[in-house]
mmCIF file of C-alpha atoms in Angstrom:
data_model
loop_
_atom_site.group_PDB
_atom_site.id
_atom_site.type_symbol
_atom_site.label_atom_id
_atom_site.label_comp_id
_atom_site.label_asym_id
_atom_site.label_seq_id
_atom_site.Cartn_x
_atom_site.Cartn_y
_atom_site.Cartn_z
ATOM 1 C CA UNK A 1 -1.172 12.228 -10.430
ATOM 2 C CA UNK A 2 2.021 10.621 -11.220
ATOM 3 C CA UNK A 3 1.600 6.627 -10.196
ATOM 4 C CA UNK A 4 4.688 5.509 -8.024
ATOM 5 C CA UNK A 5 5.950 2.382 -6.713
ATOM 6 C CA UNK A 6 5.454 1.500 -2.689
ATOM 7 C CA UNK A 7 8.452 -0.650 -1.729
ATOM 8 C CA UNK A 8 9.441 -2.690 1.379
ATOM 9 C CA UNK A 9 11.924 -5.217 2.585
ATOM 10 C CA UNK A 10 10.225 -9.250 3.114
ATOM 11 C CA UNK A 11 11.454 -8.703 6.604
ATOM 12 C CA UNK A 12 8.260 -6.626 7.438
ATOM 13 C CA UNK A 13 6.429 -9.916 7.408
ATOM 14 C CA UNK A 14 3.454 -10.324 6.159
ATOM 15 C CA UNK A 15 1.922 -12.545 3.824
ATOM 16 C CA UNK A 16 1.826 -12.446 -0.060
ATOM 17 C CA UNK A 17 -1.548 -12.017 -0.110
ATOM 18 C CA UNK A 18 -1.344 -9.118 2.203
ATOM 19 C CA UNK A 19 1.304 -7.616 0.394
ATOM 20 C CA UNK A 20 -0.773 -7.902 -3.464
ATOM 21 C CA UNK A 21 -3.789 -6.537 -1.722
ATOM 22 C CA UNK A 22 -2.137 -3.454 0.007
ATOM 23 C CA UNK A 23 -0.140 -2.743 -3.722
ATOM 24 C CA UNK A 24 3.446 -3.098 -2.344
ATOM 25 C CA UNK A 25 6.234 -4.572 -3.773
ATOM 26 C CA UNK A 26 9.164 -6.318 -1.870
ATOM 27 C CA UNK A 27 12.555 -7.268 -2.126
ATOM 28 C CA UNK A 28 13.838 -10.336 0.122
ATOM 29 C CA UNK A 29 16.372 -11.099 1.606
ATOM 30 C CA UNK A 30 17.885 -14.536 2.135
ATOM 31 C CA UNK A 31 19.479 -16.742 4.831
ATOM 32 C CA UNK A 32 21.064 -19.832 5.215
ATOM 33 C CA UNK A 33 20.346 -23.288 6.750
ATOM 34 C CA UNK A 34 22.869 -25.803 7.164
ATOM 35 C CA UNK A 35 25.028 -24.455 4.800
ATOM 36 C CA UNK A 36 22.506 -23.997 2.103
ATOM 37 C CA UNK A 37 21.189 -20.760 0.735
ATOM 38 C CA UNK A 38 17.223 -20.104 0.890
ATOM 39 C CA UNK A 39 14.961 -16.724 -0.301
ATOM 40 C CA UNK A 40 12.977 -15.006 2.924
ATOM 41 C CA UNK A 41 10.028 -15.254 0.455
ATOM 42 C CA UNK A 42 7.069 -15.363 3.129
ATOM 43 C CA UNK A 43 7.373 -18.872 3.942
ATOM 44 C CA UNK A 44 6.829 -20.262 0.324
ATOM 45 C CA UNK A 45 10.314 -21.724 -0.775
ATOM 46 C CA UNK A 46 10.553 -22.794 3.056
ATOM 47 C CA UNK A 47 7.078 -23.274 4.811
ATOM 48 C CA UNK A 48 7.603 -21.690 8.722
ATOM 49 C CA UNK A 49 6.400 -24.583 10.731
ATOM 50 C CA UNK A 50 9.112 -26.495 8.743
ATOM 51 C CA UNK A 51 11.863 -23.714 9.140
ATOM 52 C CA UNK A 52 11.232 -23.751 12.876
ATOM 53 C CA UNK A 53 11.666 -27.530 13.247
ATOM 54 C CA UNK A 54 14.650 -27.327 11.682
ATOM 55 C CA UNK A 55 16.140 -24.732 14.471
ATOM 56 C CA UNK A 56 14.486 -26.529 16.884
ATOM 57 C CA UNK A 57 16.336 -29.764 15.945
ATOM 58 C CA UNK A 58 19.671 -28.022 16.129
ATOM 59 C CA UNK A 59 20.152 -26.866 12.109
ATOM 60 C CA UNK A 60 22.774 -23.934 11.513
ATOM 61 C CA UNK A 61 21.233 -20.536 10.565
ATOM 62 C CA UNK A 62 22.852 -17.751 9.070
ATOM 63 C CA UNK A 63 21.256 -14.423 7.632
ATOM 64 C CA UNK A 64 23.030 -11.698 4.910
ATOM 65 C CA UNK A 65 21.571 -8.033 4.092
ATOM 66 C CA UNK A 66 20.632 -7.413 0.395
ATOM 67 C CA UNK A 67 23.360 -5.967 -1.072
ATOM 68 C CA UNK A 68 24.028 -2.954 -3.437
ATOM 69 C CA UNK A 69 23.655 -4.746 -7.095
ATOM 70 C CA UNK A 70 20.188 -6.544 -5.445
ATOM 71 C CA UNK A 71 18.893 -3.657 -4.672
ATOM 72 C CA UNK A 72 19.950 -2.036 -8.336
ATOM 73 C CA UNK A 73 18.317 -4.673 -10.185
ATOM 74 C CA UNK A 74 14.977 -4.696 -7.754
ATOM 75 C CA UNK A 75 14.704 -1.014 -8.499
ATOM 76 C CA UNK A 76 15.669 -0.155 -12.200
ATOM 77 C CA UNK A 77 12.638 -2.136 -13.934
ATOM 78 C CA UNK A 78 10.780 -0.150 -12.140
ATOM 79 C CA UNK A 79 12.725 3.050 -13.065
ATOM 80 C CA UNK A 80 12.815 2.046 -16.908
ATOM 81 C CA UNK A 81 8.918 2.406 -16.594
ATOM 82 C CA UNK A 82 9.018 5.642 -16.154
ATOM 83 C CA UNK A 83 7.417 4.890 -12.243
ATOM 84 C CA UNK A 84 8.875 6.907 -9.068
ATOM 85 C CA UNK A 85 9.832 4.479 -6.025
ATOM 86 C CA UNK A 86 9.342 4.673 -2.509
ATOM 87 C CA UNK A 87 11.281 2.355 -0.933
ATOM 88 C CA UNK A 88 10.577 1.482 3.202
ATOM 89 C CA UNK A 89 14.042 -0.488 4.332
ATOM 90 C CA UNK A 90 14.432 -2.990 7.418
ATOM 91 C CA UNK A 91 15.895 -0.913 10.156
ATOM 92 C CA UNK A 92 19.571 0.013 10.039
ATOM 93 C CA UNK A 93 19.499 -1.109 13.822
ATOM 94 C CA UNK A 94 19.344 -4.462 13.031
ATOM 95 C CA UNK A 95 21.019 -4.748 9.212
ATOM 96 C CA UNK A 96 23.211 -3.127 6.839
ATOM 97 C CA UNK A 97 20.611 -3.547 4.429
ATOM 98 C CA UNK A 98 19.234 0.342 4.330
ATOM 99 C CA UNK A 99 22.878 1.583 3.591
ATOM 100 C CA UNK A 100 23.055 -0.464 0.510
ATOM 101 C CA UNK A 101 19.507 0.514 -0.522
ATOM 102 C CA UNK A 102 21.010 4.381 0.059
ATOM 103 C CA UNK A 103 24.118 3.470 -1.979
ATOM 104 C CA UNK A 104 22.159 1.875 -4.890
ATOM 105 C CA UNK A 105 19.913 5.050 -4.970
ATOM 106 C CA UNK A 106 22.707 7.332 -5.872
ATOM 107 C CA UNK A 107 24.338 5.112 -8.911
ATOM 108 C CA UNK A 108 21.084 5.108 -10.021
ATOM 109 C CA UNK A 109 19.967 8.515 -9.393
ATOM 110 C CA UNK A 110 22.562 9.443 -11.410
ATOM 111 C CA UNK A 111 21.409 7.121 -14.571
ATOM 112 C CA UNK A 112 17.654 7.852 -14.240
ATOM 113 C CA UNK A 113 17.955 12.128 -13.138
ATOM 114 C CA UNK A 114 14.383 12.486 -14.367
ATOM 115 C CA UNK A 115 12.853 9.752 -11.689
ATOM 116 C CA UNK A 116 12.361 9.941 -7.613
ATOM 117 C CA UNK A 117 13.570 7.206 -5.976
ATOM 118 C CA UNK A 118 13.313 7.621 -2.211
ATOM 119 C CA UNK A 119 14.666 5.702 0.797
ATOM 120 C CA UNK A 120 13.462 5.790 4.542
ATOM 121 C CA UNK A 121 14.847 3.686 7.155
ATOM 122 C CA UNK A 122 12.024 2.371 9.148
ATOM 123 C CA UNK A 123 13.814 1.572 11.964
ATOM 124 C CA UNK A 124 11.451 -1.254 12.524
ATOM 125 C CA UNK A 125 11.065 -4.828 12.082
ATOM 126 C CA UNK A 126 8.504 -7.647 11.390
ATOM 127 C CA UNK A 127 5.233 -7.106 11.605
ATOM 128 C CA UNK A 128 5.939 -3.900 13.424
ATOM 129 C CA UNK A 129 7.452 -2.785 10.144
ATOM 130 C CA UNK A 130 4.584 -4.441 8.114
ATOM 131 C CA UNK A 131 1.998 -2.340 10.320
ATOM 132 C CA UNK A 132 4.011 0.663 8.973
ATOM 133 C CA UNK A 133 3.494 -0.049 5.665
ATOM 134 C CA UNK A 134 -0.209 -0.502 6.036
ATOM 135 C CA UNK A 135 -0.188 2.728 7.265
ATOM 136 C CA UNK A 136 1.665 4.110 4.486
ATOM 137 C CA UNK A 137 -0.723 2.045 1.495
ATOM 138 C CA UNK A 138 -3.339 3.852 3.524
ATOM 139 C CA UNK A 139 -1.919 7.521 2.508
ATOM 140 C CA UNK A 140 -1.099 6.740 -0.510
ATOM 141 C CA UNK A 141 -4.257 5.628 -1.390
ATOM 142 C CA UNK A 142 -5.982 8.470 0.220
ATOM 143 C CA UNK A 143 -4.023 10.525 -2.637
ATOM 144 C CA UNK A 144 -0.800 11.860 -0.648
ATOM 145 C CA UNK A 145 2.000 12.387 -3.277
ATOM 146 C CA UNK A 146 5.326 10.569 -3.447
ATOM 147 C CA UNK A 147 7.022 13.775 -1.928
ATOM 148 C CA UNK A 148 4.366 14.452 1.055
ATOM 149 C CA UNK A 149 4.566 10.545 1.911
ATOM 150 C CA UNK A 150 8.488 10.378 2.291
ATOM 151 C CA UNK A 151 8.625 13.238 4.638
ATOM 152 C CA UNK A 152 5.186 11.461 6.579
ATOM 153 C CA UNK A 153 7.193 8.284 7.266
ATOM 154 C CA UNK A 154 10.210 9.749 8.664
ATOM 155 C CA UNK A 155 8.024 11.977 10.669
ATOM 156 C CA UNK A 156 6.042 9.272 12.028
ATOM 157 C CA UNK A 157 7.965 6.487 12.139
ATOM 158 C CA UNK A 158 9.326 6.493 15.711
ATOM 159 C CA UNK A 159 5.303 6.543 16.860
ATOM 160 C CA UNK A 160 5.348 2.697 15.676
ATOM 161 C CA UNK A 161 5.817 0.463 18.774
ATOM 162 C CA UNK A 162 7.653 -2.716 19.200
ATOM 163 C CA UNK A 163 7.739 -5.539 22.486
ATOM 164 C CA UNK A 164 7.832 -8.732 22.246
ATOM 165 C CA UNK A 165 9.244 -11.414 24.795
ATOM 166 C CA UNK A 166 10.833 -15.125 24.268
ATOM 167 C CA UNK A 167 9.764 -18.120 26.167
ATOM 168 C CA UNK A 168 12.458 -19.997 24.696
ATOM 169 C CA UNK A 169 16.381 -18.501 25.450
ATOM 170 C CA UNK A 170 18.057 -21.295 23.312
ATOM 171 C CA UNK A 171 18.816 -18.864 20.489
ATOM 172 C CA UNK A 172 19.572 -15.578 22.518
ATOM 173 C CA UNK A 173 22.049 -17.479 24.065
ATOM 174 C CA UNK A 174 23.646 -19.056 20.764
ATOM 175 C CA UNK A 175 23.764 -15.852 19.189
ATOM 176 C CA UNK A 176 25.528 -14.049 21.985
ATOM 177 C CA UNK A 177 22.347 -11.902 23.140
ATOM 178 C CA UNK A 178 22.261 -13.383 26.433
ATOM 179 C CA UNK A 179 25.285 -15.498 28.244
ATOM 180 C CA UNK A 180 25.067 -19.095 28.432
ATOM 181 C CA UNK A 181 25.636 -18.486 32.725
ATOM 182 C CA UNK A 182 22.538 -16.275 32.357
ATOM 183 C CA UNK A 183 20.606 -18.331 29.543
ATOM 184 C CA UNK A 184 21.246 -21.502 32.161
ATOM 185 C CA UNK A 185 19.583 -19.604 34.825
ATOM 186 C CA UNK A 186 16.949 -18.072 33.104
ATOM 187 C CA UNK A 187 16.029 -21.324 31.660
ATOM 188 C CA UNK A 188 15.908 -22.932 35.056
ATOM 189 C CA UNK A 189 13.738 -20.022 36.413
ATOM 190 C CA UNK A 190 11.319 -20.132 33.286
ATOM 191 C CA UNK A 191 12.106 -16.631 32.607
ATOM 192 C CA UNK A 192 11.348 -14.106 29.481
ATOM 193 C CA UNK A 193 12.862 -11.282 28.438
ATOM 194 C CA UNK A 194 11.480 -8.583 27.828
ATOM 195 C CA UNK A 195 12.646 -6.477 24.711
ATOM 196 C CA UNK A 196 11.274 -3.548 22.777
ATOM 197 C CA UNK A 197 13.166 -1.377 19.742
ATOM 198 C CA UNK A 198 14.636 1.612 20.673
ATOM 199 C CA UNK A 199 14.662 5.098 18.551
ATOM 200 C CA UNK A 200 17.614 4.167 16.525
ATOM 201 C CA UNK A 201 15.901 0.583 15.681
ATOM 202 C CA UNK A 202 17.660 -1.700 17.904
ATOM 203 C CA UNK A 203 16.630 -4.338 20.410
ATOM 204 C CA UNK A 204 16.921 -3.312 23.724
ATOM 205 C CA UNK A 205 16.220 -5.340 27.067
ATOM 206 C CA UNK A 206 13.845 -3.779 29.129
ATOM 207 C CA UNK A 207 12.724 -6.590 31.709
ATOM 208 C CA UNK A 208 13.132 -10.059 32.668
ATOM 209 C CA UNK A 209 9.887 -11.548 33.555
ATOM 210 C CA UNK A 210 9.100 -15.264 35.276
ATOM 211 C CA UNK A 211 6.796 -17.019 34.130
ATOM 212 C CA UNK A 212 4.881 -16.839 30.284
ATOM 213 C CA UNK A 213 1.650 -15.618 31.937
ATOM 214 C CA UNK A 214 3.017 -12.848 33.372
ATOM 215 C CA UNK A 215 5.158 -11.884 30.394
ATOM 216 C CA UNK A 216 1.878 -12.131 28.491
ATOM 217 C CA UNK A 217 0.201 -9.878 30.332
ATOM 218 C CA UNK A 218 3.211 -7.762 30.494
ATOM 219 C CA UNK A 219 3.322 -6.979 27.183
ATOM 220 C CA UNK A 220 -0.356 -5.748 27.019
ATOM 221 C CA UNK A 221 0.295 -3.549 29.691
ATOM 222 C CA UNK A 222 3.470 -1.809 27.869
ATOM 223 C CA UNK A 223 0.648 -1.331 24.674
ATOM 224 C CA UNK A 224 -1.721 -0.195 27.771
ATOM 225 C CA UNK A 225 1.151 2.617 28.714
ATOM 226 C CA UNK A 226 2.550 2.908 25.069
ATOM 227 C CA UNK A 227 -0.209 3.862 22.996
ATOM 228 C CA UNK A 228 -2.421 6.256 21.643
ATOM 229 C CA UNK A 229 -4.998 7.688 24.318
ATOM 230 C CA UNK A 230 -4.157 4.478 26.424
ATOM 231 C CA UNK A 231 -6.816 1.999 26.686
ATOM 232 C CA UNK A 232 -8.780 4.641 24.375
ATOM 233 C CA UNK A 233 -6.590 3.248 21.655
ATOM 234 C CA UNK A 234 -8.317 3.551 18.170
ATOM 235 C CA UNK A 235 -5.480 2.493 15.603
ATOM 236 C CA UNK A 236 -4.406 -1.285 14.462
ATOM 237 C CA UNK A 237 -2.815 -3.849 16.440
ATOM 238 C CA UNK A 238 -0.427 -6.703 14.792
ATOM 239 C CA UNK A 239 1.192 -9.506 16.370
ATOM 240 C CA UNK A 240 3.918 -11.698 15.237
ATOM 241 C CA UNK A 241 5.147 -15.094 16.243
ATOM 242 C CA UNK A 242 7.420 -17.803 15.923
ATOM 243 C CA UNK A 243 6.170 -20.874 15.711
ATOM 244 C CA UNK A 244 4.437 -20.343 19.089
ATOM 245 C CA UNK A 245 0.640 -19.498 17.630
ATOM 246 C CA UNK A 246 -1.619 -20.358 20.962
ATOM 247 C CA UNK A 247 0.732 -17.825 22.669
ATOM 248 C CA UNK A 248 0.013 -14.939 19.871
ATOM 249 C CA UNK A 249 -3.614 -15.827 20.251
ATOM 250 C CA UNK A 250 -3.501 -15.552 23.973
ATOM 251 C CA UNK A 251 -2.110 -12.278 23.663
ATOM 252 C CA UNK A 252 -4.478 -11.249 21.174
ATOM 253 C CA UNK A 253 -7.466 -12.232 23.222
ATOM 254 C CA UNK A 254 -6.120 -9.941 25.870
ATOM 255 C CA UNK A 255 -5.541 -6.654 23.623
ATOM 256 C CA UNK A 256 -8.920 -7.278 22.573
ATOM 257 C CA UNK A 257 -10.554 -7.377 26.039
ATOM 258 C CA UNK A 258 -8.325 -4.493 27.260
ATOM 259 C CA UNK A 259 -9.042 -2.172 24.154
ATOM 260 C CA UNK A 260 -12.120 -2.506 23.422
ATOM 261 C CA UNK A 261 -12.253 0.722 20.725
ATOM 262 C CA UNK A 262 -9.504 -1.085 18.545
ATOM 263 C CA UNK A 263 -9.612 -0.456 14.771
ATOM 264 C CA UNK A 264 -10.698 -4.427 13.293
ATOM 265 C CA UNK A 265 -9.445 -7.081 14.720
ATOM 266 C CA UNK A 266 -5.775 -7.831 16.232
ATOM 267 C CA UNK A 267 -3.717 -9.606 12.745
ATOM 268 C CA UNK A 268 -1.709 -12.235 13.631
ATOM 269 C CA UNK A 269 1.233 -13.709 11.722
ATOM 270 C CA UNK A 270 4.478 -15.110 11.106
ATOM 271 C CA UNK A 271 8.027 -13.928 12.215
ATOM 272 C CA UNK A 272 10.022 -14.743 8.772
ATOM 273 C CA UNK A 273 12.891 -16.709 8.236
ATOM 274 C CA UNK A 274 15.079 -13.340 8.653
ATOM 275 C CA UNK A 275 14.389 -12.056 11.681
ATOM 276 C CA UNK A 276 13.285 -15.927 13.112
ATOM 277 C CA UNK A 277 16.940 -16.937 12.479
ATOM 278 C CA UNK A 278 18.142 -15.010 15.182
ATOM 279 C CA UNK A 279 14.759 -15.267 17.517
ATOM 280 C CA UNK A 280 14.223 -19.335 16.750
ATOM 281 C CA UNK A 281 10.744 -20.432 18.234
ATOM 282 C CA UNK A 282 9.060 -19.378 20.829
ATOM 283 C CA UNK A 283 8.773 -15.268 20.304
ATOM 284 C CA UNK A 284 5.953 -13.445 20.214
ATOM 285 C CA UNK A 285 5.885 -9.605 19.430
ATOM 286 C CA UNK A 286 3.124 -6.748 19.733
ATOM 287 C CA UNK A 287 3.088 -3.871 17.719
ATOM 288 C CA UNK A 288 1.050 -0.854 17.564
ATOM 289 C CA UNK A 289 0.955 3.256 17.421
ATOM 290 C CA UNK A 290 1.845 5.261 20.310
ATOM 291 C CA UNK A 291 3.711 8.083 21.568
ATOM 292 C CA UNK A 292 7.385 8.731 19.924
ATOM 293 C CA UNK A 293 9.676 6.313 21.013
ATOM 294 C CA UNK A 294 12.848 7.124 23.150
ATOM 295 C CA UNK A 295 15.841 5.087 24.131
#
């Protein structure tokens, strides 16, 4: 069988260890802090305890999608060796990203006729979207074809679950996700929202919850009502955080407790630089495999 190329965007956020052992390649994107222009590149040009000091101290960020000659370059070595690509993009919810991916996929399409080069919008995001690709390295190495594998993902990929809440509203207010006359109240009232991604990959707020306990246990009870066979759940459970690790943990103590058949243990790590940006400290988000989701 024809090798080919499993592709993703650094925004599903794993680590670089992760990513070599699982066979997938990545293109990142990049953002900017205080004026000056950094590579998403899992925390190693800008380590994630020091990115999220930086926000917290009041430092500027900005984010930009990979654009259309990125994405030409990223693919066309990969194309000159003769190797197909499947290529997994950050949601088009949340970026423009996927539509340049699509655009550079045609000019080169038309220079390489002979090679596959196939793009699915995952319509997911951090780990969520990282818990995707493990599922996909999984098929693949099982033996499914390029071909079988495309149409799999975007089949499947509405059965990946996102919800994650915020204990801190500083950032949801400065980036016009939540009103300061709201962010000022919620503050005062210690409340977190409650957000999960929608079927055309965009954030949606579902709840408003007082109090990080209860959004904590919250959460687990959405993966409780969300997933596979319930509390039966079999599959793999990732968190991601933001610079707020006791809270992933406490969360992941209480998946573990409340699904007891889970599939290895709950895998905890970082929101990236991307995504943080517009999150800043003090997220944490659960991801697993459920039921389709809906708006």
């Amino acid at each position: 069988m024809q090798k080919y190329i499993l592709s993703s965007c650094s925004t599903a956020d794993l680590t670089e260890e992760r990513f070599k052992a699982r066979d997938i390649e990545y293109i990142c994107f990049h953002y900017m802090l205080d004026g000056k222009t950094y590579p998403d590149d899992l925390g190693k040009t800008m380590p994630f305890d020091k990115f999220y000091k930086a926000m917290a101290d009041g430092a500027d960020t900005k984010t930009s999608q990979v654009n259309v000659d990125e994405f030409i370059n990223y693919f066309t070595p990969f194309l000159e060796a003769g190797q197909d690509i499947l290529h997994i993009c950050f949601s088009s919810g949340l970026s423009g990203s996927c539509n340049s991916a699509m655009i550079a996929r045609e000019e080169l399409m038309q220079k390489y006729p002979n090679r596959k080069l196939y793009v699915v919008d995952s319509f997911a995001a951090s780990s969520g979207y990282g818990l995707l690709m493990d599922r996909i390295a999984d098929l693949r190495d099982e033996g499914m074809g390029i071909d079988d594998l495309y149409a799999w993902a975007n089949e499947n990929k509405l059965k990946l679950h996102h919800w994650f809440f915020s204990t801190d509203l500083t950032f949801y207010i400065k980036g016009g996700r939540v009103s300061k006359t709201s962010g000022f109240v919620g503050t005062l009232l210690g409340i977190c929202p409650l957000l999960n991604m929608d079927n055309d990959g965009k954030l949606i707020p579902r709840a408003k919850i007082r109090g990080k306990k209860k959004s904590i246990k919250k959460v687990v009870e959405k993966m409780e009502e969300c997933a596979d066979d319930g509390l039966f759940y079999d599959g793999k459970c990732y968190i991601s955080h933001s610079a707020c690790l006791e809270d992933a943990k406490a969360v992941a103590a209480l998946v573990k407790d409340r699904f007891p058949r889970l599939c290895g243990e709950v895998e905890i790590y970082n929101i990236g630089t991307t995504i943080g940006s517009h999150t800043g400290p003090g997220t944490v988000a659960l991801f697993f495999w459920g039921k389709p989701r809906k708006d």
